[in-house]
Short mmCIF file of C-alpha atoms in Angstrom, two decimals:
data_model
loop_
_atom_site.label_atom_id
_atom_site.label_comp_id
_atom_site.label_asym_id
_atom_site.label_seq_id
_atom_site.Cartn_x
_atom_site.Cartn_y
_atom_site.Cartn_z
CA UNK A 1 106.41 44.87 171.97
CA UNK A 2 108.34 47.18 169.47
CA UNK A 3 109.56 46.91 166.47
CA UNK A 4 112.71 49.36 165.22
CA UNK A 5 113.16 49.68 161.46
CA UNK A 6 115.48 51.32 159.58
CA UNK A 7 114.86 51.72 156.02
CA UNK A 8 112.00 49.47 155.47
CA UNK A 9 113.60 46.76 157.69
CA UNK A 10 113.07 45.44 161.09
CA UNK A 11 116.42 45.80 163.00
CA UNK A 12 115.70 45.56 166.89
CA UNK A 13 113.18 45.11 169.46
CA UNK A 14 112.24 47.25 172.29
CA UNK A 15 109.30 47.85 174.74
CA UNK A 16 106.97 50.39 175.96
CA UNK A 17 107.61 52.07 178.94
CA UNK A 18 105.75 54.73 178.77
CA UNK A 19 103.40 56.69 176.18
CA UNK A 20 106.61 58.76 175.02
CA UNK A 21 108.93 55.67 175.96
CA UNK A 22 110.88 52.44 174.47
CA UNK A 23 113.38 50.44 176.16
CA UNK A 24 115.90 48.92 174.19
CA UNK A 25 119.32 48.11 173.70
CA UNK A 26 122.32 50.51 173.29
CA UNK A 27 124.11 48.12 170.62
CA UNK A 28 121.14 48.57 168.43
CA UNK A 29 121.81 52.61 167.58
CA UNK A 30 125.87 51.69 167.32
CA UNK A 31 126.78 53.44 163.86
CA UNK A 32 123.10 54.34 163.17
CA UNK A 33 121.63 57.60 162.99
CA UNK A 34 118.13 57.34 164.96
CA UNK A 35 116.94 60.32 162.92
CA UNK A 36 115.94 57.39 160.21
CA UNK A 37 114.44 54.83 162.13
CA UNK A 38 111.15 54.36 162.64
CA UNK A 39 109.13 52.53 165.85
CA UNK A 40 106.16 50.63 165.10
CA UNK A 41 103.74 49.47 168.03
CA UNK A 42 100.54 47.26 168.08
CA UNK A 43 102.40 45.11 165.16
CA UNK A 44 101.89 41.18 164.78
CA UNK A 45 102.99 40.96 160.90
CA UNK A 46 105.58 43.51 160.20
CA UNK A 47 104.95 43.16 156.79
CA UNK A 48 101.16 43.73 155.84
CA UNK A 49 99.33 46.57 157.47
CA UNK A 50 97.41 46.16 160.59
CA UNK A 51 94.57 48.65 161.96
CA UNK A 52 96.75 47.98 165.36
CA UNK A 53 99.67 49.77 164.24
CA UNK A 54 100.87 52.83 165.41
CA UNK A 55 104.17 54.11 163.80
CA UNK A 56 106.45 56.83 165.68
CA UNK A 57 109.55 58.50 164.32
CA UNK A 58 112.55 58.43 166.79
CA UNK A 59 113.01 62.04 168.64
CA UNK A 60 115.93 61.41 170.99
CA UNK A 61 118.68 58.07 171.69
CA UNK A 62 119.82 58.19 175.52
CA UNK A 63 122.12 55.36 175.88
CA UNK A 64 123.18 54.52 179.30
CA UNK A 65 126.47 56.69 179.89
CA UNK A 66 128.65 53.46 180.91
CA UNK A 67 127.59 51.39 178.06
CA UNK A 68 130.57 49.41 176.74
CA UNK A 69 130.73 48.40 173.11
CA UNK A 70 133.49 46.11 173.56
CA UNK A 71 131.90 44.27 176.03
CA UNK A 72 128.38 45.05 175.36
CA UNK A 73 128.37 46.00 179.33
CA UNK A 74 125.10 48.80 180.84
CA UNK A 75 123.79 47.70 176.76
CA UNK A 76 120.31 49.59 177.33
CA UNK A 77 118.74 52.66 176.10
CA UNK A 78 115.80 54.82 176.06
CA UNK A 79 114.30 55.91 172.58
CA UNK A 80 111.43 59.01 172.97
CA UNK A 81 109.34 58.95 170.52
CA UNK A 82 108.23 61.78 168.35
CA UNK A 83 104.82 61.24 169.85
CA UNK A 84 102.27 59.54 172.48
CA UNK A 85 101.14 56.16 172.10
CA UNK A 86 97.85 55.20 172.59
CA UNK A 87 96.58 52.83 174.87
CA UNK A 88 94.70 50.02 174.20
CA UNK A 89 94.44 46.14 173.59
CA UNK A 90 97.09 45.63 171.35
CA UNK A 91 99.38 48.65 172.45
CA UNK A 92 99.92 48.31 176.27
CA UNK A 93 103.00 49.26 178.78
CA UNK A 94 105.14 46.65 180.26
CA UNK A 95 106.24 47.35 183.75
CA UNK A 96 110.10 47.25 185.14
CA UNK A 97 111.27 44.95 188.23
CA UNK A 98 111.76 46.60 191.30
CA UNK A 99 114.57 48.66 191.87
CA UNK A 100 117.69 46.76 192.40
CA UNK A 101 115.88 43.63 192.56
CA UNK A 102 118.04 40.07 192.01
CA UNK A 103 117.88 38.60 188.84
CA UNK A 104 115.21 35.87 188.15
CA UNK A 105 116.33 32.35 189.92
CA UNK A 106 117.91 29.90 188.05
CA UNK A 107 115.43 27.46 186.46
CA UNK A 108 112.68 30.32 186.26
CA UNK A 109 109.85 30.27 183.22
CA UNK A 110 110.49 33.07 181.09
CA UNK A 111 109.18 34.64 177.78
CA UNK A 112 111.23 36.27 174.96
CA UNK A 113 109.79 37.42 172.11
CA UNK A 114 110.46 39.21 168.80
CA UNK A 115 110.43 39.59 164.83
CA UNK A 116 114.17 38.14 164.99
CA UNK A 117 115.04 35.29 162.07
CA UNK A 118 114.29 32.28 162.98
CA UNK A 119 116.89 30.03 161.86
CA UNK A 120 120.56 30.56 161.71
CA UNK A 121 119.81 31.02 157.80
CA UNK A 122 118.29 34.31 158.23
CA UNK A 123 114.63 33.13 157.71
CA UNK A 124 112.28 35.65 158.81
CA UNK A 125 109.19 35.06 161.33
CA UNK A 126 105.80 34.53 159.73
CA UNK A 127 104.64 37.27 162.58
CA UNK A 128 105.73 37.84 166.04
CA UNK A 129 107.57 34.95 167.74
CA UNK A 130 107.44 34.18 171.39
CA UNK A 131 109.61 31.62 173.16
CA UNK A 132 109.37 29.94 176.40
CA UNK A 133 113.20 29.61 178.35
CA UNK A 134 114.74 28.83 181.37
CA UNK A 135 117.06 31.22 183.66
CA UNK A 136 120.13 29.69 183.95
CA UNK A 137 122.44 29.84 186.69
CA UNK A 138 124.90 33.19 185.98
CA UNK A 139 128.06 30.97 187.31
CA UNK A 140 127.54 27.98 184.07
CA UNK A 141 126.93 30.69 181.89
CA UNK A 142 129.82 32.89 182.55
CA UNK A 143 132.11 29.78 182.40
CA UNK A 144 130.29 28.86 179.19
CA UNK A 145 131.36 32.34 178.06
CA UNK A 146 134.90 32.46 179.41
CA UNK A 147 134.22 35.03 182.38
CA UNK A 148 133.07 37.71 179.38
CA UNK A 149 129.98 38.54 181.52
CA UNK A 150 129.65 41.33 183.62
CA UNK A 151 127.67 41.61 187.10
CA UNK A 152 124.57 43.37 185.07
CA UNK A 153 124.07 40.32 182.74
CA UNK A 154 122.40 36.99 183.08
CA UNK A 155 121.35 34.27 180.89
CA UNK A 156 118.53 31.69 180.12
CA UNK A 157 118.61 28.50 178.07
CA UNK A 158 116.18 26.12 176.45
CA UNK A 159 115.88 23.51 179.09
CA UNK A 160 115.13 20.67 176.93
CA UNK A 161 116.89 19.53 173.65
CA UNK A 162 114.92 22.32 170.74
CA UNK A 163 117.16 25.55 170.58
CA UNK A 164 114.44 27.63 171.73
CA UNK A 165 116.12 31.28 172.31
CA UNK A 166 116.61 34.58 170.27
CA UNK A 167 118.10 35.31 167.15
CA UNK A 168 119.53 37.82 164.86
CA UNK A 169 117.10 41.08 165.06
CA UNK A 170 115.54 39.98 167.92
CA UNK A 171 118.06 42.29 170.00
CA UNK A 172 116.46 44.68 172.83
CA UNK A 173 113.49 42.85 173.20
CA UNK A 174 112.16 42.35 176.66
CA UNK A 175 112.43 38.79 178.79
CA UNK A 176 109.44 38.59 180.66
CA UNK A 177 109.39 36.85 184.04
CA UNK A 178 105.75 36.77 185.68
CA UNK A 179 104.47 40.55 184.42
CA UNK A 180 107.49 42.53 184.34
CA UNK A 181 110.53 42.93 181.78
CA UNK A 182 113.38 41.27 183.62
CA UNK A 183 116.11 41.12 181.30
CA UNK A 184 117.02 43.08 177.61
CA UNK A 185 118.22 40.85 174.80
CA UNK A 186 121.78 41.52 174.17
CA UNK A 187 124.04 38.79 173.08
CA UNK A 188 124.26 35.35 171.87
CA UNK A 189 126.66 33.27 169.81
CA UNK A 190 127.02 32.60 166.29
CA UNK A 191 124.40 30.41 166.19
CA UNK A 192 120.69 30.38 167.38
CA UNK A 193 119.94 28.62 170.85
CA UNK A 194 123.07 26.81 171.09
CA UNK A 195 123.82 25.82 174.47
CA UNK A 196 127.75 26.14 174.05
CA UNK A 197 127.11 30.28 174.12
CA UNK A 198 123.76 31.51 176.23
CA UNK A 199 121.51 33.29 175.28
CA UNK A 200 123.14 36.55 177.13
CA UNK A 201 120.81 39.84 178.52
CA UNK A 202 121.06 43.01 180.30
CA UNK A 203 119.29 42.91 183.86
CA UNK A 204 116.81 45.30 183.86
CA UNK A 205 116.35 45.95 187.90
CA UNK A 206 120.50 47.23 188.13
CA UNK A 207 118.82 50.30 185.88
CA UNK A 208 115.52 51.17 187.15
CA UNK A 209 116.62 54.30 188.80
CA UNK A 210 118.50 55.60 185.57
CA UNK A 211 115.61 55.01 183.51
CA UNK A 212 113.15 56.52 185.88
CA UNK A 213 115.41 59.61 185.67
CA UNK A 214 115.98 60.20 182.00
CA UNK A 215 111.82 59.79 181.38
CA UNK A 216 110.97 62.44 184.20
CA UNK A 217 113.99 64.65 183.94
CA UNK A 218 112.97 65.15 180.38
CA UNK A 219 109.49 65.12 180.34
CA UNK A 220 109.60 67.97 182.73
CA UNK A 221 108.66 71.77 181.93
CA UNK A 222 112.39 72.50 182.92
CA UNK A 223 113.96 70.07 180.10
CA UNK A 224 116.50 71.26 177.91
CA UNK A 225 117.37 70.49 174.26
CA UNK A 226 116.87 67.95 172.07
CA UNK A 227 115.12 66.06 174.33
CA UNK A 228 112.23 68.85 175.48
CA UNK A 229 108.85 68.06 175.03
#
């Protein structure tokens, strides 16, 4: 997991990819300038320093070229970091789904986690938060959302009666199904896990091939600008 700050703050999630790369989520860098924010691995307690931590400046944005803001459609980007990460047991990659895999089944066990509020009263989390939802089927949720969704999305709910879901900050973090990063928080409602509005994500799999080529096109000896080693 990754935290994104910007001036002191925690303002998105993310994921490691690789030692150079995050995943996160386009709408996160809309009107910011990624020169100022900071990533922070190995974190549990944003707020009190940790011997786990490792903290990276931001060297390069790539969001996907057919990201929407409108729509929040293709909302994913890569951050490269100014630096490599280290390895180790509280700073480890998380793996992508297969290329143009299907989208996790309705009724699937997934995790999403994050340093998001958690309450719709902005409350912050005592440390990393971690929540246990259900895929739902893309047809309810796109009805539940007015046909707002596009083919790249899909959605997961509680599956019992507590608003279990993500929150306000807790955009770009991964939704992990089995060991891999299925889906990219995106968008929700106005308010926290309510079942009228999904919790909404970008599907991961559609963009495997993109992100494959922005990390080795530009970690490569014949890279050009901003984003050369």
């Amino acid at each position: 997991m990754v935290s994104v700050s910007f001036e002191g703050r925690h303002h998105c999630g993310g994921f490691l990819l690789h030692v150079r790369w995050v995943v996160s989520a386009a709408h996160c860098f809309n009107d910011r300038d990624p020169s100022t924010g900071l990533v922070v691995l190995g974190a549990h307690a944003l707020l009190r320093p940790e011997p786990t931590q490792q903290v990276f400046s931001i060297a390069a944005v790539v969001q996907h070229p057919s990201y929407q803001p409108a729509t929040q459609a293709n909302d994913i980007c890569l951050l490269k970091l100014n630096g490599s990460a280290v390895l180790g047991p509280a700073v480890q990659l998380l793996g992508l789904p297969r290329r143009g895999a299907w989208p996790p089944l309705a009724g699937r066990r997934c995790r999403v986690s994050g340093w998001g509020f958690v309450s719709d009263f902005e409350e912050p989390p005592p440390g990393l938060m971690e929540a246990e939802v259900r895929v739902l089927d893309l047809s309810v949720c796109n009805s539940s959302w007015q046909g707002r969704l596009s083919p790249a999305m899909f959605c997961t709910r509680s599956g019992d009666r507590r608003r279990r879901g993500f929150c306000s900050a807790d955009s770009g973090g991964p939704l992990v199904c089995g060991s891999r990063a299925h889906g990219l928080v995106s968008f929700s409602g106005l308010w926290c896990g309510d079942p009228k509005t999904p919790d909404v994500y970008t599907q991961v799999s559609v963009f495997v091939a993109w992100i494959w080529d922005v990390v080795w096109r530009n970690s490569s000896p014949g890279c050009y600008g901003v984003l050369c080693e």
